[in-house]
Amino acid sequence: MKNIIIINGPNLNLLGKRQPEIYGHKDFDNFLIDLKTKFQNFNITYYQSNIEGEIIDKLHEVGFDIDGIVLNAAAYTHTSIGIGDAVASIASPVIEVHISNTYAREDFRHKSYISPNAKAIILGFGLKSYELALSSFE
Ligand code: DQA
Protein backbone atom coordinates (compact mmCIF):
# COMPACT_ATOMS: atom_id res chain seq x y z
CA MET A 1 0.00 0.00 0.00
CA LYS A 2 1.38 3.41 -0.95
CA ASN A 3 1.86 6.07 1.70
CA ILE A 4 0.78 9.50 0.52
CA ILE A 5 0.67 12.77 2.44
CA ILE A 6 -1.41 15.82 1.63
CA ILE A 7 0.20 19.01 2.92
CA ASN A 8 -1.86 22.18 2.98
CA GLY A 9 -0.45 25.63 3.66
CA PRO A 10 -1.81 28.82 5.19
CA ASN A 11 -5.52 29.59 5.43
CA LEU A 12 -6.54 26.25 3.98
CA ASN A 13 -7.76 25.31 7.47
CA LEU A 14 -10.60 27.73 6.69
CA LEU A 15 -11.83 25.88 3.61
CA GLY A 16 -15.62 25.91 3.52
CA LYS A 17 -15.75 29.28 5.29
CA ARG A 18 -13.08 31.15 3.35
CA GLN A 19 -14.14 32.91 0.11
CA PRO A 20 -16.48 30.05 -0.87
CA GLU A 21 -17.02 31.65 -4.29
CA ILE A 22 -13.36 30.78 -5.01
CA TYR A 23 -12.62 27.80 -2.79
CA GLY A 24 -16.05 26.14 -2.45
CA HIS A 25 -18.26 25.26 0.50
CA LYS A 26 -16.67 22.02 1.64
CA ASP A 27 -14.32 21.89 4.61
CA PHE A 28 -11.17 19.84 4.18
CA ASP A 29 -11.84 17.40 7.02
CA ASN A 30 -15.05 16.22 5.35
CA PHE A 31 -13.38 16.15 1.96
CA LEU A 32 -10.57 14.03 3.43
CA ILE A 33 -13.13 11.40 4.52
CA ASP A 34 -14.34 11.23 0.88
CA LEU A 35 -10.75 10.95 -0.38
CA LYS A 36 -9.91 8.14 2.03
CA THR A 37 -13.05 6.27 0.93
CA LYS A 38 -12.18 6.75 -2.72
CA PHE A 39 -8.50 5.83 -2.44
CA GLN A 40 -8.58 2.83 -0.11
CA ASN A 41 -5.43 1.54 -1.78
CA PHE A 42 -3.51 4.45 -0.25
CA ASN A 43 -2.57 5.21 3.31
CA ILE A 44 -3.32 8.95 3.25
CA THR A 45 -2.09 11.26 5.97
CA TYR A 46 -2.92 14.94 6.22
CA TYR A 47 -0.94 17.88 7.52
CA GLN A 48 -1.89 21.55 7.54
CA SER A 49 0.10 24.48 8.84
CA ASN A 50 -0.07 28.23 8.61
CA ILE A 51 3.66 28.45 9.37
CA GLU A 52 6.27 28.33 6.61
CA GLY A 53 9.00 26.64 8.68
CA GLU A 54 6.61 23.93 9.85
CA ILE A 55 5.79 23.06 6.24
CA ILE A 56 9.53 22.86 5.48
CA ASP A 57 10.08 20.64 8.55
CA LYS A 58 7.25 18.32 7.46
CA LEU A 59 8.70 18.04 3.93
CA HIS A 60 12.09 17.10 5.45
CA GLU A 61 10.46 14.62 7.84
CA VAL A 62 8.50 12.66 5.22
CA GLY A 63 10.36 13.48 2.03
CA PHE A 64 12.87 10.64 1.98
CA ASP A 65 10.48 7.75 2.68
CA ILE A 66 6.97 8.55 1.55
CA ASP A 67 5.68 7.44 -1.87
CA GLY A 68 4.09 10.75 -2.76
CA ILE A 69 3.37 14.26 -1.56
CA VAL A 70 0.41 16.36 -2.63
CA LEU A 71 1.33 19.92 -1.75
CA ASN A 72 -0.86 23.00 -1.76
CA ALA A 73 1.49 25.58 -0.28
CA ALA A 74 -1.27 28.19 -0.73
CA ALA A 75 0.08 31.77 -0.50
CA TYR A 76 3.61 30.49 0.25
CA THR A 77 3.62 29.09 -3.30
CA HIS A 78 4.15 32.62 -4.54
CA THR A 79 6.65 33.81 -1.92
CA SER A 80 8.61 30.96 -0.36
CA ILE A 81 12.04 30.19 -1.77
CA GLY A 82 12.46 28.05 1.38
CA ILE A 83 9.55 25.73 0.54
CA GLY A 84 10.69 25.61 -3.09
CA ASP A 85 14.20 24.62 -1.94
CA ALA A 86 12.75 21.99 0.42
CA VAL A 87 10.82 20.42 -2.47
CA ALA A 88 14.05 20.38 -4.51
CA SER A 89 15.96 18.82 -1.59
CA ILE A 90 13.78 15.78 -0.92
CA ALA A 91 13.52 12.51 -2.79
CA SER A 92 9.76 11.85 -2.81
CA PRO A 93 7.74 13.10 -5.78
CA VAL A 94 5.72 16.24 -5.10
CA ILE A 95 2.56 17.14 -7.01
CA GLU A 96 1.76 20.84 -6.63
CA VAL A 97 -1.98 21.47 -6.43
CA HIS A 98 -4.20 24.50 -6.29
CA ILE A 99 -7.94 24.67 -5.91
CA SER A 100 -8.27 27.77 -8.07
CA ASN A 101 -6.67 28.53 -11.42
CA THR A 102 -3.99 30.83 -10.08
CA TYR A 103 -3.12 31.98 -13.62
CA ALA A 104 -6.63 33.39 -14.04
CA ARG A 105 -6.21 35.49 -10.89
CA GLU A 106 -3.98 38.36 -9.74
CA ASP A 107 -0.48 38.64 -11.26
CA PHE A 108 1.21 37.89 -7.93
CA ARG A 109 -0.36 34.41 -8.06
CA HIS A 110 1.29 33.67 -11.41
CA LYS A 111 4.68 33.06 -9.80
CA SER A 112 5.32 29.69 -8.14
CA TYR A 113 8.49 28.73 -6.28
CA ILE A 114 7.17 25.15 -6.11
CA SER A 115 6.56 24.45 -9.82
CA PRO A 116 10.20 24.21 -11.00
CA ASN A 117 10.83 21.49 -8.42
CA ALA A 118 7.49 19.64 -8.58
CA LYS A 119 6.92 16.46 -10.54
CA ALA A 120 3.66 17.90 -11.88
CA ILE A 121 1.12 20.63 -11.29
CA ILE A 122 -2.67 20.37 -11.11
CA LEU A 123 -4.79 23.46 -10.63
CA GLY A 124 -8.16 24.98 -11.20
CA PHE A 125 -10.36 21.93 -10.67
CA GLY A 126 -11.58 22.94 -7.23
CA LEU A 127 -11.09 20.24 -4.60
CA LYS A 128 -10.98 17.75 -7.46
CA SER A 129 -7.40 18.95 -8.02
CA TYR A 130 -6.43 16.86 -4.96
CA GLU A 131 -8.27 13.82 -6.35
CA LEU A 132 -6.49 14.12 -9.69
CA ALA A 133 -3.14 14.45 -7.92
CA LEU A 134 -3.81 11.33 -5.82
CA SER A 135 -4.90 9.31 -8.85
CA SER A 136 -1.54 10.14 -10.48
CA PHE A 137 0.11 7.97 -7.80
CA GLU A 138 -2.03 4.91 -8.70
C1 DQA B 1 -4.42 28.45 -3.58
C2 DQA B 1 -4.10 29.66 -4.46
C3 DQA B 1 -3.19 30.64 -3.75
O1 DQA B 1 -2.91 31.75 -4.59
C4 DQA B 1 -3.86 31.14 -2.50
O2 DQA B 1 -2.99 32.00 -1.79
C5 DQA B 1 -4.39 30.07 -1.63
C6 DQA B 1 -4.99 28.89 -2.23
C7 DQA B 1 -5.43 27.51 -4.24
O3 DQA B 1 -5.51 26.38 -3.79
O4 DQA B 1 -6.15 27.91 -5.15
O5 DQA B 1 -4.40 30.20 -0.41
O6 DQA B 1 -3.23 27.72 -3.36
PDB file of C-alpha atoms and ligand atoms in Angstrom:
ATOM      1  CA  MET A   1       0.000   0.000   0.000  1.00  0.00           C
ATOM      2  CA  LYS A   2       1.385   3.408  -0.954  1.00  0.00           C
ATOM      3  CA  ASN A   3       1.858   6.066   1.703  1.00  0.00           C
ATOM      4  CA  ILE A   4       0.783   9.500   0.519  1.00  0.00           C
ATOM      5  CA  ILE A   5       0.672  12.772   2.436  1.00  0.00           C
ATOM      6  CA  ILE A   6      -1.408  15.819   1.628  1.00  0.00           C
ATOM      7  CA  ILE A   7       0.204  19.012   2.916  1.00  0.00           C
ATOM      8  CA  ASN A   8      -1.863  22.177   2.983  1.00  0.00           C
ATOM      9  CA  GLY A   9      -0.453  25.628   3.662  1.00  0.00           C
ATOM     10  CA  PRO A  10      -1.813  28.819   5.187  1.00  0.00           C
ATOM     11  CA  ASN A  11      -5.516  29.595   5.433  1.00  0.00           C
ATOM     12  CA  LEU A  12      -6.544  26.246   3.982  1.00  0.00           C
ATOM     13  CA  ASN A  13      -7.755  25.306   7.470  1.00  0.00           C
ATOM     14  CA  LEU A  14     -10.596  27.731   6.690  1.00  0.00           C
ATOM     15  CA  LEU A  15     -11.834  25.877   3.606  1.00  0.00           C
ATOM     16  CA  GLY A  16     -15.616  25.915   3.520  1.00  0.00           C
ATOM     17  CA  LYS A  17     -15.749  29.281   5.289  1.00  0.00           C
ATOM     18  CA  ARG A  18     -13.081  31.155   3.348  1.00  0.00           C
ATOM     19  CA  GLN A  19     -14.140  32.913   0.112  1.00  0.00           C
ATOM     20  CA  PRO A  20     -16.475  30.052  -0.874  1.00  0.00           C
ATOM     21  CA  GLU A  21     -17.016  31.655  -4.292  1.00  0.00           C
ATOM     22  CA  ILE A  22     -13.362  30.781  -5.008  1.00  0.00           C
ATOM     23  CA  TYR A  23     -12.619  27.799  -2.785  1.00  0.00           C
ATOM     24  CA  GLY A  24     -16.045  26.139  -2.446  1.00  0.00           C
ATOM     25  CA  HIS A  25     -18.255  25.262   0.502  1.00  0.00           C
ATOM     26  CA  LYS A  26     -16.670  22.018   1.643  1.00  0.00           C
ATOM     27  CA  ASP A  27     -14.320  21.890   4.614  1.00  0.00           C
ATOM     28  CA  PHE A  28     -11.175  19.839   4.176  1.00  0.00           C
ATOM     29  CA  ASP A  29     -11.838  17.397   7.024  1.00  0.00           C
ATOM     30  CA  ASN A  30     -15.053  16.220   5.352  1.00  0.00           C
ATOM     31  CA  PHE A  31     -13.377  16.150   1.963  1.00  0.00           C
ATOM     32  CA  LEU A  32     -10.573  14.029   3.430  1.00  0.00           C
ATOM     33  CA  ILE A  33     -13.125  11.405   4.517  1.00  0.00           C
ATOM     34  CA  ASP A  34     -14.338  11.233   0.877  1.00  0.00           C
ATOM     35  CA  LEU A  35     -10.746  10.954  -0.383  1.00  0.00           C
ATOM     36  CA  LYS A  36      -9.905   8.143   2.034  1.00  0.00           C
ATOM     37  CA  THR A  37     -13.051   6.269   0.930  1.00  0.00           C
ATOM     38  CA  LYS A  38     -12.180   6.753  -2.717  1.00  0.00           C
ATOM     39  CA  PHE A  39      -8.504   5.826  -2.437  1.00  0.00           C
ATOM     40  CA  GLN A  40      -8.582   2.830  -0.106  1.00  0.00           C
ATOM     41  CA  ASN A  41      -5.433   1.538  -1.784  1.00  0.00           C
ATOM     42  CA  PHE A  42      -3.505   4.453  -0.245  1.00  0.00           C
ATOM     43  CA  ASN A  43      -2.570   5.214   3.309  1.00  0.00           C
ATOM     44  CA  ILE A  44      -3.319   8.951   3.248  1.00  0.00           C
ATOM     45  CA  THR A  45      -2.089  11.264   5.975  1.00  0.00           C
ATOM     46  CA  TYR A  46      -2.920  14.939   6.219  1.00  0.00           C
ATOM     47  CA  TYR A  47      -0.942  17.885   7.520  1.00  0.00           C
ATOM     48  CA  GLN A  48      -1.891  21.554   7.539  1.00  0.00           C
ATOM     49  CA  SER A  49       0.104  24.482   8.840  1.00  0.00           C
ATOM     50  CA  ASN A  50      -0.069  28.230   8.611  1.00  0.00           C
ATOM     51  CA  ILE A  51       3.657  28.451   9.367  1.00  0.00           C
ATOM     52  CA  GLU A  52       6.270  28.330   6.611  1.00  0.00           C
ATOM     53  CA  GLY A  53       9.002  26.637   8.676  1.00  0.00           C
ATOM     54  CA  GLU A  54       6.608  23.925   9.848  1.00  0.00           C
ATOM     55  CA  ILE A  55       5.791  23.057   6.240  1.00  0.00           C
ATOM     56  CA  ILE A  56       9.527  22.863   5.475  1.00  0.00           C
ATOM     57  CA  ASP A  57      10.077  20.642   8.546  1.00  0.00           C
ATOM     58  CA  LYS A  58       7.248  18.322   7.459  1.00  0.00           C
ATOM     59  CA  LEU A  59       8.696  18.041   3.928  1.00  0.00           C
ATOM     60  CA  HIS A  60      12.087  17.101   5.446  1.00  0.00           C
ATOM     61  CA  GLU A  61      10.459  14.616   7.839  1.00  0.00           C
ATOM     62  CA  VAL A  62       8.495  12.661   5.224  1.00  0.00           C
ATOM     63  CA  GLY A  63      10.360  13.476   2.026  1.00  0.00           C
ATOM     64  CA  PHE A  64      12.874  10.637   1.976  1.00  0.00           C
ATOM     65  CA  ASP A  65      10.482   7.752   2.680  1.00  0.00           C
ATOM     66  CA  ILE A  66       6.969   8.554   1.554  1.00  0.00           C
ATOM     67  CA  ASP A  67       5.683   7.445  -1.868  1.00  0.00           C
ATOM     68  CA  GLY A  68       4.088  10.749  -2.764  1.00  0.00           C
ATOM     69  CA  ILE A  69       3.369  14.260  -1.556  1.00  0.00           C
ATOM     70  CA  VAL A  70       0.407  16.361  -2.635  1.00  0.00           C
ATOM     71  CA  LEU A  71       1.326  19.925  -1.747  1.00  0.00           C
ATOM     72  CA  ASN A  72      -0.861  22.998  -1.764  1.00  0.00           C
ATOM     73  CA  ALA A  73       1.493  25.580  -0.281  1.00  0.00           C
ATOM     74  CA  ALA A  74      -1.266  28.190  -0.734  1.00  0.00           C
ATOM     75  CA  ALA A  75       0.078  31.768  -0.499  1.00  0.00           C
ATOM     76  CA  TYR A  76       3.606  30.486   0.247  1.00  0.00           C
ATOM     77  CA  THR A  77       3.617  29.093  -3.299  1.00  0.00           C
ATOM     78  CA  HIS A  78       4.153  32.623  -4.539  1.00  0.00           C
ATOM     79  CA  THR A  79       6.654  33.807  -1.918  1.00  0.00           C
ATOM     80  CA  SER A  80       8.607  30.961  -0.363  1.00  0.00           C
ATOM     81  CA  ILE A  81      12.042  30.191  -1.768  1.00  0.00           C
ATOM     82  CA  GLY A  82      12.458  28.050   1.377  1.00  0.00           C
ATOM     83  CA  ILE A  83       9.554  25.726   0.542  1.00  0.00           C
ATOM     84  CA  GLY A  84      10.695  25.606  -3.093  1.00  0.00           C
ATOM     85  CA  ASP A  85      14.197  24.619  -1.940  1.00  0.00           C
ATOM     86  CA  ALA A  86      12.747  21.992   0.417  1.00  0.00           C
ATOM     87  CA  VAL A  87      10.817  20.418  -2.472  1.00  0.00           C
ATOM     88  CA  ALA A  88      14.053  20.381  -4.507  1.00  0.00           C
ATOM     89  CA  SER A  89      15.964  18.824  -1.590  1.00  0.00           C
ATOM     90  CA  ILE A  90      13.783  15.785  -0.920  1.00  0.00           C
ATOM     91  CA  ALA A  91      13.515  12.507  -2.793  1.00  0.00           C
ATOM     92  CA  SER A  92       9.761  11.846  -2.807  1.00  0.00           C
ATOM     93  CA  PRO A  93       7.741  13.104  -5.780  1.00  0.00           C
ATOM     94  CA  VAL A  94       5.717  16.242  -5.096  1.00  0.00           C
ATOM     95  CA  ILE A  95       2.565  17.142  -7.007  1.00  0.00           C
ATOM     96  CA  GLU A  96       1.760  20.841  -6.634  1.00  0.00           C
ATOM     97  CA  VAL A  97      -1.976  21.469  -6.429  1.00  0.00           C
ATOM     98  CA  HIS A  98      -4.203  24.504  -6.289  1.00  0.00           C
ATOM     99  CA  ILE A  99      -7.943  24.670  -5.909  1.00  0.00           C
ATOM    100  CA  SER A 100      -8.269  27.774  -8.072  1.00  0.00           C
ATOM    101  CA  ASN A 101      -6.669  28.527 -11.418  1.00  0.00           C
ATOM    102  CA  THR A 102      -3.988  30.831 -10.082  1.00  0.00           C
ATOM    103  CA  TYR A 103      -3.122  31.983 -13.621  1.00  0.00           C
ATOM    104  CA  ALA A 104      -6.633  33.387 -14.043  1.00  0.00           C
ATOM    105  CA  ARG A 105      -6.212  35.490 -10.888  1.00  0.00           C
ATOM    106  CA  GLU A 106      -3.978  38.357  -9.743  1.00  0.00           C
ATOM    107  CA  ASP A 107      -0.484  38.644 -11.265  1.00  0.00           C
ATOM    108  CA  PHE A 108       1.210  37.892  -7.928  1.00  0.00           C
ATOM    109  CA  ARG A 109      -0.364  34.406  -8.056  1.00  0.00           C
ATOM    110  CA  HIS A 110       1.287  33.667 -11.407  1.00  0.00           C
ATOM    111  CA  LYS A 111       4.682  33.060  -9.803  1.00  0.00           C
ATOM    112  CA  SER A 112       5.320  29.685  -8.139  1.00  0.00           C
ATOM    113  CA  TYR A 113       8.489  28.734  -6.285  1.00  0.00           C
ATOM    114  CA  ILE A 114       7.174  25.146  -6.108  1.00  0.00           C
ATOM    115  CA  SER A 115       6.558  24.447  -9.820  1.00  0.00           C
ATOM    116  CA  PRO A 116      10.201  24.213 -11.002  1.00  0.00           C
ATOM    117  CA  ASN A 117      10.826  21.491  -8.423  1.00  0.00           C
ATOM    118  CA  ALA A 118       7.488  19.644  -8.584  1.00  0.00           C
ATOM    119  CA  LYS A 119       6.917  16.460 -10.539  1.00  0.00           C
ATOM    120  CA  ALA A 120       3.662  17.903 -11.882  1.00  0.00           C
ATOM    121  CA  ILE A 121       1.118  20.630 -11.292  1.00  0.00           C
ATOM    122  CA  ILE A 122      -2.666  20.374 -11.106  1.00  0.00           C
ATOM    123  CA  LEU A 123      -4.786  23.456 -10.628  1.00  0.00           C
ATOM    124  CA  GLY A 124      -8.164  24.983 -11.197  1.00  0.00           C
ATOM    125  CA  PHE A 125     -10.363  21.928 -10.672  1.00  0.00           C
ATOM    126  CA  GLY A 126     -11.584  22.944  -7.234  1.00  0.00           C
ATOM    127  CA  LEU A 127     -11.090  20.245  -4.598  1.00  0.00           C
ATOM    128  CA  LYS A 128     -10.982  17.754  -7.459  1.00  0.00           C
ATOM    129  CA  SER A 129      -7.395  18.945  -8.020  1.00  0.00           C
ATOM    130  CA  TYR A 130      -6.432  16.855  -4.956  1.00  0.00           C
ATOM    131  CA  GLU A 131      -8.269  13.825  -6.349  1.00  0.00           C
ATOM    132  CA  LEU A 132      -6.487  14.123  -9.694  1.00  0.00           C
ATOM    133  CA  ALA A 133      -3.143  14.450  -7.918  1.00  0.00           C
ATOM    134  CA  LEU A 134      -3.814  11.332  -5.820  1.00  0.00           C
ATOM    135  CA  SER A 135      -4.901   9.313  -8.854  1.00  0.00           C
ATOM    136  CA  SER A 136      -1.545  10.143 -10.478  1.00  0.00           C
ATOM    137  CA  PHE A 137       0.108   7.973  -7.805  1.00  0.00           C
ATOM    138  CA  GLU A 138      -2.028   4.913  -8.696  1.00  0.00           C
TER     139      GLU A 138
HETATM  140  C1  DQA B   1      -4.421  28.452  -3.576  1.00  0.00           C
HETATM  141  C2  DQA B   1      -4.097  29.659  -4.464  1.00  0.00           C
HETATM  142  C3  DQA B   1      -3.190  30.644  -3.746  1.00  0.00           C
HETATM  143  O1  DQA B   1      -2.912  31.748  -4.594  1.00  0.00           O
HETATM  144  C4  DQA B   1      -3.862  31.145  -2.498  1.00  0.00           C
HETATM  145  O2  DQA B   1      -2.986  31.998  -1.790  1.00  0.00           O
HETATM  146  C5  DQA B   1      -4.388  30.072  -1.631  1.00  0.00           C
HETATM  147  C6  DQA B   1      -4.991  28.886  -2.233  1.00  0.00           C
HETATM  148  C7  DQA B   1      -5.428  27.508  -4.237  1.00  0.00           C
HETATM  149  O3  DQA B   1      -5.510  26.376  -3.792  1.00  0.00           O
HETATM  150  O4  DQA B   1      -6.150  27.905  -5.150  1.00  0.00           O
HETATM  151  O5  DQA B   1      -4.401  30.197  -0.412  1.00  0.00           O
HETATM  152  O6  DQA B   1      -3.225  27.722  -3.361  1.00  0.00           O
END
